[in-house]
Amino acid sequence: MASLRVLSRSQFRASAPCFSRGSLRFYASAKPQTLKERLAELIPKEIENVKAIKAEHGKKAFGQVTVDQVYGGMRGLPALLWDGSVLDAEEGIRFRGKTIPECQALLPKAPGGSEPLPEGLFWLLLTGEVPTEAQAKSLSEDWAARATLPEFVEEIIDRCPPTLHPMSQFSMAVTALNHDSAFAKAYQEGISKKEYWGPTFEDSMDLIAKLPNIAGRIYRNVFGSGKLPAIDKTKDYSYNLANLLGFGDKEAFVELLRLYITIHSDHEGGNVSAHTGKLVGSALSDPFLAFGASLNGLAGPLHGLANQEVLLWLMKMKSQVGENPSDEKVKEYIWSTLNSGQVVPGYGHAVLRKTDPRYTAQREFAQKHLPDDPMFKLVGKIYNIAPDVLLEAGKAKNPWPNVDAHSGVLLTYYGLTQMQFYTVLFGVSRAFGVAAQLIWDRALGAPLERPKSYSSEAIKKMFANK
Ligand SMILES: CC(C)(COP(=O)(O)OP(=O)(O)OC[C@H]1O[C@@H](n2cnc3c(N)ncnc32)[C@H](O)[C@@H]1OP(=O)(O)O)[C@@H](O)C(=O)NCCC(=O)NCCS
């Protein structure tokens, strides 16, 4: 039965007016507008919007840049345009203005599910609009249809020794997808600048679509868990990812992946993986090359690898103090980590100054699905103790937990115990945010990134006697 929905006239390509009430028009639609069609409508408006912002505010200053910022990893330096999400230090992430709980409430769900579909989140990141269920479903179908890997990419993965870290295998496979890049081909053929976003969109869709097969293949090769099943074209992205990993029969795990991908997708533009993708893309490297570079940044222990580090740290803690330790024992263990010159993984953040709402969303998931799990209880105990210890130690600007403090315990609960694989799942998710911005960067004609660097000698000279 055709559904009735309230639409702007432009939102439908093949729609026949049915009836109107007040200023609202109702359309019975045969086919929902595709994401690419909607983007094609939005891009000219956004180009005008950016032109107007530049005309009115282009010469205004954000503030001063200090020498400390140059030496200090550019913390707080306003330097990048990123539309998909904005991170507030106190409140956490908003995807196109929507908090995580708002996304959980508003985005389409799978039949019988209660977590948002990442398909809907991708639509939101790209357009700023919440898609209909039919539009989210059309993305599931599109991605399923694009999911097959070229044979040589399968061979590259199969030739990797199982001792090679899954993230290295992941980045290699993603980089190799550039063999079939629509953008690289179109560029060689002399595509006009105005058309860049079209093949970038196609590559980005292919990239996202192929990640489950890459991740599943790496997982099964490294951890020896049998042959990959085929993609089920009737199911959503997260189901297929779970199934390729061997967990398709665990509905709660599939729900976890829907939430996991949604909350890990984007965290504004300055973090290492997002910024790297944008930077490399600015050289007009195609989305596979750009996102391959993102993955190499995500593989660092201060960034995405922290989810692996957290679980290692928890396991070590458990082996030293037992599964149900006293508060005193947990405190001692945290101090011993700090005193040996290591960071407490999963705590602290370069921007956030409160508990990460991505941590809270996972905690709420655990409270609903695994309230009695001993490792979840241990994570909860650490949450009560670690911030005070970090405050007392006096170095970390943010003593609160981040996203990585919780994810591993949830995955472990469902049987995905191989912590070296956790950052791969983060990588699958991060593609959504990076790809969305790559498409907008090419649509808006973002130039090559080229900030200015200084030597210490030059800095000394510049400020001598000032
Ligand atoms: C995320 C992180 C890299 C942010 O770094 P940052 O912006 O430089 O953080 P700060 O400004 O608070 O760092 C100030 C000092 O506190 C230390 N610090 C920050 N977080 C810490 C933590 N969790 N444990 C111990 N020390 C920490 C820093 O190492 C730094 O020490 P230094 O002055 O000796 O170099 C940092 O908090 C960290 O290493 N956390 C653990 C790893 C992690 O969870 N990463 C995932 C992030 S989503």
Coordinates of C-alpha atoms and ligand atoms in Angstrom, one line a residue:
M1 CA 0.0 0.0 0.0
A2 CA 1.4 3.4 -0.9
S3 CA 2.1 5.4 2.3
L4 CA 0.8 9.0 3.0
R5 CA 3.5 11.4 4.0
V6 CA 3.8 15.2 4.4
L7 CA 6.3 16.4 1.9
S8 CA 7.6 19.5 0.3
R9 CA 6.9 19.5 -3.4
S10 CA 10.6 19.3 -4.2
Q11 CA 11.1 16.2 -2.0
F12 CA 9.4 14.0 -4.6
R13 CA 10.3 13.2 -8.1
A14 CA 7.6 10.7 -8.9
S15 CA 4.7 11.9 -6.7
A16 CA 1.1 12.5 -7.6
P17 CA -0.9 15.0 -5.4
C18 CA -3.6 13.2 -3.5
F19 CA -5.4 15.9 -1.3
S20 CA -4.5 19.0 0.7
R21 CA -5.3 20.2 4.2
G22 CA -4.6 23.8 5.1
S23 CA -1.1 24.7 3.9
L24 CA 0.1 21.0 3.9
R25 CA 0.0 18.9 0.8
F26 CA -0.3 15.2 1.1
Y27 CA 1.2 13.0 -1.6
A28 CA 0.8 9.3 -2.3
S29 CA 4.3 8.4 -3.5
A30 CA 5.3 5.6 -5.7
K31 CA 9.1 5.9 -5.2
P32 CA 10.9 7.8 -2.5
Q33 CA 13.3 10.5 -3.5
T34 CA 16.9 9.1 -3.4
L35 CA 19.6 10.6 -1.3
K36 CA 21.5 11.7 -4.4
E37 CA 18.4 13.4 -5.8
R38 CA 17.9 15.2 -2.5
L39 CA 21.6 16.3 -2.4
A40 CA 21.4 17.6 -6.0
E41 CA 18.6 19.9 -4.8
L42 CA 20.4 21.0 -1.6
I43 CA 23.9 21.6 -3.1
P44 CA 23.1 24.8 -5.2
K45 CA 21.3 26.3 -2.1
E46 CA 24.3 25.5 0.1
I47 CA 26.7 27.0 -2.4
E48 CA 24.7 30.3 -2.2
N49 CA 24.6 30.0 1.6
V50 CA 28.4 29.7 1.9
K51 CA 28.8 32.6 -0.6
A52 CA 26.6 34.8 1.6
I53 CA 28.5 33.8 4.8
K54 CA 31.8 34.6 3.2
A55 CA 30.5 37.9 1.8
E56 CA 29.2 39.0 5.2
H57 CA 31.7 37.5 7.6
G58 CA 34.7 36.5 5.4
K59 CA 37.1 39.1 6.9
K60 CA 36.1 38.7 10.5
A61 CA 38.5 37.0 13.0
F62 CA 37.7 34.1 15.3
G63 CA 40.3 35.4 17.8
Q64 CA 44.0 35.1 18.3
V65 CA 46.2 32.2 17.7
T66 CA 48.8 31.6 20.5
V67 CA 52.2 30.1 20.4
D68 CA 51.0 27.5 22.9
Q69 CA 48.4 26.4 20.3
V70 CA 51.0 25.8 17.7
Y71 CA 53.1 23.7 20.1
G72 CA 50.0 22.1 21.7
G73 CA 48.5 20.1 18.9
M74 CA 46.4 23.0 17.7
R75 CA 43.8 22.5 20.5
G76 CA 40.9 24.8 20.1
L77 CA 42.2 26.4 16.9
P78 CA 39.3 27.2 14.6
A79 CA 40.5 25.9 11.3
L80 CA 38.0 23.6 9.6
L81 CA 34.6 23.5 8.1
W82 CA 32.6 20.4 9.1
D83 CA 28.8 20.3 8.6
G84 CA 27.7 16.8 9.8
S85 CA 28.3 17.3 13.5
V86 CA 29.5 19.8 16.1
L87 CA 31.0 18.9 19.4
D88 CA 30.3 21.0 22.5
A89 CA 32.7 20.6 25.4
E90 CA 30.0 20.4 28.0
E91 CA 27.1 18.8 26.1
G92 CA 28.9 16.4 23.7
I93 CA 28.1 15.7 20.1
R94 CA 25.1 16.9 18.0
F95 CA 24.6 15.3 14.5
R96 CA 23.2 18.1 12.4
G97 CA 21.9 19.8 15.6
K98 CA 20.5 16.6 17.1
T99 CA 21.7 15.0 20.3
I100 CA 22.2 11.2 20.5
P101 CA 18.9 10.7 22.4
E102 CA 17.2 12.8 19.8
C103 CA 18.6 10.7 17.0
Q104 CA 17.6 7.5 18.9
A105 CA 14.1 8.9 19.1
L106 CA 13.8 10.3 15.6
L107 CA 15.7 8.2 13.1
P108 CA 14.0 5.2 11.4
K109 CA 14.4 1.8 13.1
A110 CA 14.5 -1.7 11.8
P111 CA 11.2 -3.7 12.1
G112 CA 11.0 -4.6 15.8
G113 CA 14.1 -2.7 16.7
S114 CA 14.5 0.3 19.0
E115 CA 18.0 1.6 18.0
P116 CA 18.5 4.0 15.1
L117 CA 19.5 2.7 11.7
P118 CA 22.9 4.0 10.6
E119 CA 21.3 4.4 7.2
G120 CA 19.1 7.2 8.6
L121 CA 22.1 8.8 10.3
F122 CA 24.0 8.9 7.0
W123 CA 21.0 10.6 5.4
L124 CA 20.9 13.1 8.3
L125 CA 24.6 13.8 8.2
L126 CA 24.4 14.6 4.5
T127 CA 21.1 16.5 4.2
G128 CA 20.3 17.7 7.7
E129 CA 17.0 16.0 7.4
V130 CA 15.5 12.9 9.0
P131 CA 14.7 10.4 6.3
T132 CA 11.5 8.4 6.1
E133 CA 11.6 4.6 6.7
A134 CA 11.3 4.0 3.0
Q135 CA 14.3 6.3 2.4
A136 CA 16.4 4.5 5.0
K137 CA 15.4 1.2 3.5
S138 CA 16.4 2.4 0.0
L139 CA 19.9 3.0 1.4
S140 CA 20.0 -0.5 3.0
E141 CA 19.2 -1.9 -0.5
D142 CA 21.6 0.3 -2.3
W143 CA 24.5 -0.6 0.0
A144 CA 23.6 -4.3 -0.2
A145 CA 23.7 -4.1 -4.0
R146 CA 27.2 -2.5 -3.9
A147 CA 28.7 -4.7 -1.2
T148 CA 30.7 -7.2 -3.3
L149 CA 34.5 -6.8 -3.2
P150 CA 36.7 -7.0 -6.2
E151 CA 38.4 -10.4 -6.2
F152 CA 41.9 -8.9 -6.0
V153 CA 40.9 -7.1 -2.8
E154 CA 39.7 -10.4 -1.3
E155 CA 43.1 -11.8 -2.3
I156 CA 45.0 -9.0 -0.6
I157 CA 43.1 -9.6 2.6
D158 CA 43.6 -13.4 2.3
R159 CA 47.3 -13.0 1.8
C160 CA 47.8 -11.0 5.0
P161 CA 49.4 -13.0 7.8
P162 CA 47.0 -13.3 10.8
T163 CA 49.6 -11.6 12.9
L164 CA 49.2 -8.4 10.9
H165 CA 46.9 -6.1 13.0
P166 CA 43.4 -6.0 11.6
M167 CA 43.6 -2.2 11.3
S168 CA 46.6 -2.5 8.9
Q169 CA 44.7 -5.1 6.8
F170 CA 41.6 -2.8 6.9
S171 CA 43.4 0.3 5.6
M172 CA 45.2 -1.7 2.9
A173 CA 42.0 -3.2 1.6
V174 CA 40.2 0.2 1.6
T175 CA 43.1 1.9 -0.1
A176 CA 43.1 -0.9 -2.8
L177 CA 39.4 -0.1 -3.6
N178 CA 40.7 3.0 -5.3
H179 CA 41.4 0.7 -8.3
D180 CA 37.7 1.2 -9.3
S181 CA 37.2 4.8 -8.1
A182 CA 34.6 6.7 -10.1
F183 CA 36.2 10.0 -9.0
A184 CA 39.8 9.0 -10.1
K185 CA 38.4 7.8 -13.4
A186 CA 36.3 10.9 -14.0
Y187 CA 39.2 13.2 -13.0
Q188 CA 41.5 11.4 -15.6
E189 CA 38.8 12.0 -18.2
G190 CA 38.7 15.7 -17.4
I191 CA 35.5 16.2 -15.3
S192 CA 34.5 19.8 -14.5
K193 CA 35.0 21.0 -10.9
K194 CA 31.3 21.6 -10.6
E195 CA 30.7 17.9 -11.1
Y196 CA 33.2 16.5 -8.6
W197 CA 30.6 15.7 -6.0
G198 CA 28.7 13.1 -8.2
P199 CA 31.5 10.5 -8.5
T200 CA 32.6 11.4 -4.9
F201 CA 29.1 10.4 -3.8
E202 CA 29.3 7.1 -5.8
D203 CA 32.7 6.3 -4.4
S204 CA 31.5 7.1 -0.9
M205 CA 28.4 4.9 -1.3
D206 CA 30.7 2.0 -2.6
L207 CA 33.1 2.6 0.2
I208 CA 30.4 2.3 3.0
A209 CA 28.8 -0.6 1.2
K210 CA 32.0 -2.7 1.0
L211 CA 33.2 -2.2 4.5
P212 CA 31.1 -5.0 6.1
N213 CA 32.6 -7.5 3.6
I214 CA 36.1 -6.2 4.3
A215 CA 35.6 -6.3 8.1
G216 CA 34.0 -9.7 8.0
R217 CA 36.7 -11.2 5.9
I218 CA 39.5 -9.9 8.1
Y219 CA 37.7 -11.1 11.2
R220 CA 37.2 -14.6 9.9
N221 CA 40.7 -14.9 8.5
V222 CA 42.4 -13.6 11.6
F223 CA 40.3 -15.4 14.2
G224 CA 39.5 -18.5 12.1
S225 CA 35.8 -18.5 12.2
G226 CA 34.8 -20.1 8.9
K227 CA 33.5 -19.0 5.6
L228 CA 31.8 -15.6 4.9
P229 CA 28.1 -15.8 4.3
A230 CA 26.5 -13.8 1.4
I231 CA 25.0 -10.4 1.9
D232 CA 21.2 -10.6 2.6
K233 CA 19.7 -8.0 0.3
T234 CA 16.5 -7.8 2.2
K235 CA 18.2 -6.8 5.5
D236 CA 19.8 -3.6 6.9
Y237 CA 23.5 -2.7 7.0
S238 CA 24.1 -3.6 10.6
Y239 CA 22.4 -7.0 10.3
N240 CA 24.6 -7.8 7.4
L241 CA 27.8 -6.6 9.2
A242 CA 26.8 -8.7 12.3
N243 CA 26.0 -11.7 10.1
L244 CA 29.4 -11.5 8.3
L245 CA 31.1 -11.5 11.6
G246 CA 29.1 -14.6 12.6
F247 CA 26.6 -12.9 15.0
G248 CA 23.5 -12.5 12.7
D249 CA 21.4 -14.7 14.9
K250 CA 21.9 -12.5 18.0
E251 CA 19.2 -9.8 17.6
A252 CA 20.5 -7.8 20.6
F253 CA 24.0 -7.7 19.0
V254 CA 22.5 -6.4 15.8
E255 CA 20.8 -3.7 17.8
L256 CA 24.1 -2.9 19.5
L257 CA 25.8 -2.5 16.1
R258 CA 23.0 -0.1 15.0
L259 CA 23.7 2.0 18.0
Y260 CA 27.4 1.5 17.8
I261 CA 27.7 2.7 14.2
T262 CA 25.4 5.6 14.8
I263 CA 27.3 7.0 17.8
H264 CA 30.8 6.3 16.4
S265 CA 30.1 7.8 13.0
D266 CA 31.1 11.4 13.4
H267 CA 32.7 13.6 16.1
E268 CA 33.1 16.9 14.3
G269 CA 36.1 17.6 12.0
G270 CA 39.2 18.1 14.2
N271 CA 39.7 14.5 15.5
V272 CA 42.6 12.6 13.8
S273 CA 40.5 10.3 11.6
A274 CA 38.1 12.9 10.4
H275 CA 40.6 15.6 9.8
T276 CA 43.0 13.2 8.0
G277 CA 40.2 12.1 5.6
K278 CA 39.3 15.7 4.9
L279 CA 43.0 16.8 4.4
V280 CA 43.8 13.9 2.1
G281 CA 40.6 14.5 0.2
S282 CA 41.5 18.1 -0.3
A283 CA 44.3 16.9 -2.6
L284 CA 41.5 15.4 -4.7
S285 CA 42.6 12.0 -3.6
D286 CA 39.5 9.8 -4.0
P287 CA 37.4 8.7 -1.0
F288 CA 39.1 5.3 -0.8
L289 CA 42.5 6.9 -0.5
A290 CA 41.2 9.6 1.8
F291 CA 39.5 7.2 4.1
G292 CA 42.4 4.7 4.0
A293 CA 44.4 7.5 5.5
S294 CA 41.7 8.1 8.2
L295 CA 42.0 4.5 9.2
N296 CA 45.7 4.8 9.8
G297 CA 45.0 7.6 12.2
L298 CA 42.2 5.8 13.9
A299 CA 44.6 2.9 14.5
G300 CA 46.6 5.0 17.0
P301 CA 46.2 4.3 20.8
L302 CA 45.3 7.8 21.6
H303 CA 42.4 7.7 19.1
G304 CA 40.4 4.7 17.9
L305 CA 42.8 2.0 19.3
A306 CA 41.8 3.2 22.8
N307 CA 38.8 0.8 22.7
Q308 CA 41.3 -2.1 22.3
E309 CA 43.5 -0.6 25.0
V310 CA 40.5 -0.3 27.4
L311 CA 39.7 -3.9 27.2
L312 CA 43.3 -5.0 27.6
W313 CA 43.5 -2.7 30.7
L314 CA 40.3 -4.1 32.1
M315 CA 41.5 -7.7 31.6
K316 CA 44.8 -6.9 33.4
M317 CA 42.9 -5.2 36.2
K318 CA 40.6 -8.3 36.5
S319 CA 43.6 -10.6 36.6
Q320 CA 45.2 -8.5 39.4
V321 CA 42.3 -7.6 41.6
G322 CA 39.6 -10.1 40.7
E323 CA 36.2 -9.7 39.0
N324 CA 34.5 -8.0 42.0
P325 CA 37.2 -5.9 43.6
S326 CA 36.8 -3.4 46.4
D327 CA 36.8 0.3 45.6
E328 CA 40.1 0.6 47.3
K329 CA 41.7 -2.1 45.0
V330 CA 40.3 -0.4 41.9
K331 CA 41.7 2.9 43.0
E332 CA 45.1 1.4 43.7
Y333 CA 45.1 -0.2 40.2
I334 CA 44.3 3.2 38.5
W335 CA 47.1 4.9 40.5
S336 CA 49.5 2.2 39.5
T337 CA 48.6 2.9 35.8
L338 CA 49.3 6.6 36.3
N339 CA 52.4 6.1 38.4
S340 CA 53.9 3.9 35.7
G341 CA 53.6 6.8 33.2
Q342 CA 50.6 5.4 31.3
V343 CA 47.3 6.9 30.5
V344 CA 44.0 5.5 31.8
P345 CA 42.5 4.4 28.5
G346 CA 38.9 5.5 27.8
Y347 CA 39.2 8.6 30.0
G348 CA 39.9 12.1 29.0
H349 CA 39.2 14.0 25.8
A350 CA 40.8 16.7 23.8
V351 CA 37.5 18.7 23.5
L352 CA 34.9 17.2 25.9
R353 CA 34.8 18.3 29.6
K354 CA 32.0 16.1 30.7
T355 CA 31.0 12.4 30.5
D356 CA 30.8 11.6 26.8
P357 CA 27.1 11.1 25.8
R358 CA 28.4 8.2 23.6
Y359 CA 29.5 6.6 26.8
T360 CA 26.1 7.3 28.4
A361 CA 24.2 5.8 25.4
Q362 CA 26.3 2.6 25.7
R363 CA 25.8 2.5 29.5
E364 CA 22.0 2.8 29.0
F365 CA 22.2 0.0 26.4
A366 CA 24.1 -2.2 29.0
Q367 CA 21.6 -1.4 31.7
K368 CA 18.8 -2.6 29.4
H369 CA 20.5 -5.7 28.0
L370 CA 23.2 -6.9 30.4
P371 CA 22.6 -5.3 33.8
D372 CA 24.2 -8.2 35.7
D373 CA 27.3 -8.7 33.6
P374 CA 30.3 -8.6 35.9
M375 CA 32.5 -6.7 33.4
F376 CA 29.7 -4.1 33.0
K377 CA 29.6 -3.8 36.8
L378 CA 33.4 -3.3 36.8
V379 CA 33.2 -0.6 34.2
G380 CA 30.5 1.1 36.3
K381 CA 32.7 0.9 39.4
I382 CA 35.6 2.5 37.5
Y383 CA 33.3 5.3 36.4
N384 CA 32.7 6.0 40.1
I385 CA 36.4 6.0 41.0
A386 CA 38.6 7.0 38.0
P387 CA 37.4 10.7 37.6
D388 CA 38.4 11.5 41.3
V389 CA 41.8 9.8 40.8
L390 CA 42.4 11.7 37.6
L391 CA 41.4 15.0 39.3
E392 CA 43.7 14.3 42.2
A393 CA 46.6 13.4 39.8
G394 CA 45.9 16.9 38.4
K395 CA 47.0 16.6 34.8
A396 CA 44.1 15.5 32.6
K397 CA 41.8 18.4 31.7
N398 CA 38.9 16.1 31.4
P399 CA 38.7 13.3 34.0
W400 CA 35.5 11.8 32.5
P401 CA 35.0 8.7 30.4
N402 CA 34.9 8.8 26.6
V403 CA 33.2 6.5 24.1
D404 CA 36.0 3.9 24.2
A405 CA 35.6 3.2 27.9
H406 CA 32.4 1.2 27.3
S407 CA 32.3 -0.3 23.8
G408 CA 34.6 -3.3 24.4
V409 CA 32.6 -4.6 27.3
L410 CA 29.4 -4.7 25.2
L411 CA 31.1 -6.5 22.3
T412 CA 32.7 -9.0 24.7
Y413 CA 29.4 -9.7 26.3
Y414 CA 28.0 -11.0 23.0
G415 CA 31.0 -13.1 22.2
L416 CA 33.1 -10.7 20.1
T417 CA 36.0 -11.1 22.5
Q418 CA 38.9 -10.4 20.1
M419 CA 39.9 -6.9 21.2
Q420 CA 42.4 -6.4 18.3
F421 CA 39.3 -6.2 16.1
Y422 CA 37.4 -3.5 18.0
T423 CA 39.0 -0.5 16.1
V424 CA 37.9 -2.1 12.8
L425 CA 34.2 -1.6 14.0
F426 CA 35.0 2.0 14.9
G427 CA 36.5 2.4 11.4
V428 CA 33.4 1.0 9.7
S429 CA 31.4 3.6 11.6
R430 CA 33.7 6.5 11.1
A431 CA 33.4 6.1 7.3
F432 CA 29.9 7.5 7.6
G433 CA 31.0 10.9 8.9
V434 CA 34.1 11.2 6.8
A435 CA 32.3 10.2 3.6
A436 CA 29.5 12.7 4.2
Q437 CA 32.0 15.6 4.6
L438 CA 34.1 14.5 1.6
I439 CA 30.9 14.7 -0.6
W440 CA 30.1 18.2 0.8
D441 CA 33.8 19.3 0.4
R442 CA 33.8 18.4 -3.3
A443 CA 30.3 20.0 -3.8
L444 CA 31.4 23.3 -2.2
G445 CA 34.7 23.3 -4.0
A446 CA 36.8 23.1 -0.8
P447 CA 40.4 24.0 -1.7
L448 CA 43.6 22.2 -1.0
E449 CA 44.4 22.4 2.7
R450 CA 47.7 24.2 3.4
P451 CA 48.1 25.8 6.8
K452 CA 51.3 27.6 7.6
S453 CA 54.0 26.0 9.7
Y454 CA 56.9 27.7 11.7
S455 CA 60.2 26.6 13.0
S456 CA 61.1 27.2 16.7
E457 CA 63.8 29.6 15.4
A458 CA 61.2 31.5 13.4
I459 CA 58.9 31.8 16.4
K460 CA 61.7 33.1 18.6
K461 CA 62.6 35.7 16.0
M462 CA 59.0 36.7 15.4
F463 CA 58.3 37.4 19.1
A464 CA 61.8 38.7 20.1
N465 CA 61.3 41.9 22.2
K466 CA 57.5 41.6 22.1
Ligands
LIG1 C1 42.2 11.7 24.7 C2 43.5 12.3 25.0 C3 44.5 11.8 24.0 C4 43.3 13.8 25.0 O1 44.6 14.4 25.1 P1 44.8 15.9 25.5 O2 43.9 16.8 24.8 O3 46.3 16.2 25.3 O4 44.4 15.8 27.0 P2 44.8 16.9 28.2 O5 45.0 18.2 27.7 O6 43.8 16.6 29.3 O7 46.2 16.3 28.6 C5 47.0 16.9 29.7 C6 47.8 15.9 30.4 O8 46.9 15.0 31.0 C7 47.3 13.7 30.6 N1 46.1 12.9 30.5 C8 45.0 13.1 29.7 N2 44.1 12.1 29.8 C9 44.7 11.2 30.6 C10 44.3 9.9 31.0 N3 43.2 9.3 30.6 N4 45.1 9.2 31.8 C11 46.3 9.8 32.3 N5 46.7 11.0 31.9 C12 45.9 11.7 31.1 C13 47.9 13.8 29.2 O9 48.6 12.7 28.9 C14 48.7 15.1 29.4 O10 49.9 14.7 30.1 P3 51.3 15.5 29.8 O11 51.1 16.9 30.1 O12 52.3 14.8 30.6 O13 51.5 15.3 28.3 C15 43.9 11.9 26.5 O14 42.9 12.3 27.4 C16 44.2 10.4 26.6 O15 45.4 10.0 26.3 N6 43.2 9.6 27.0 C17 43.4 8.2 27.1 C18 43.3 7.5 25.7 C19 41.9 7.6 25.2 O16 40.9 7.2 25.9 N7 41.7 7.9 23.9 C20 40.4 8.0 23.2 C21 39.9 9.4 23.1 S1 38.3 9.4 22.4

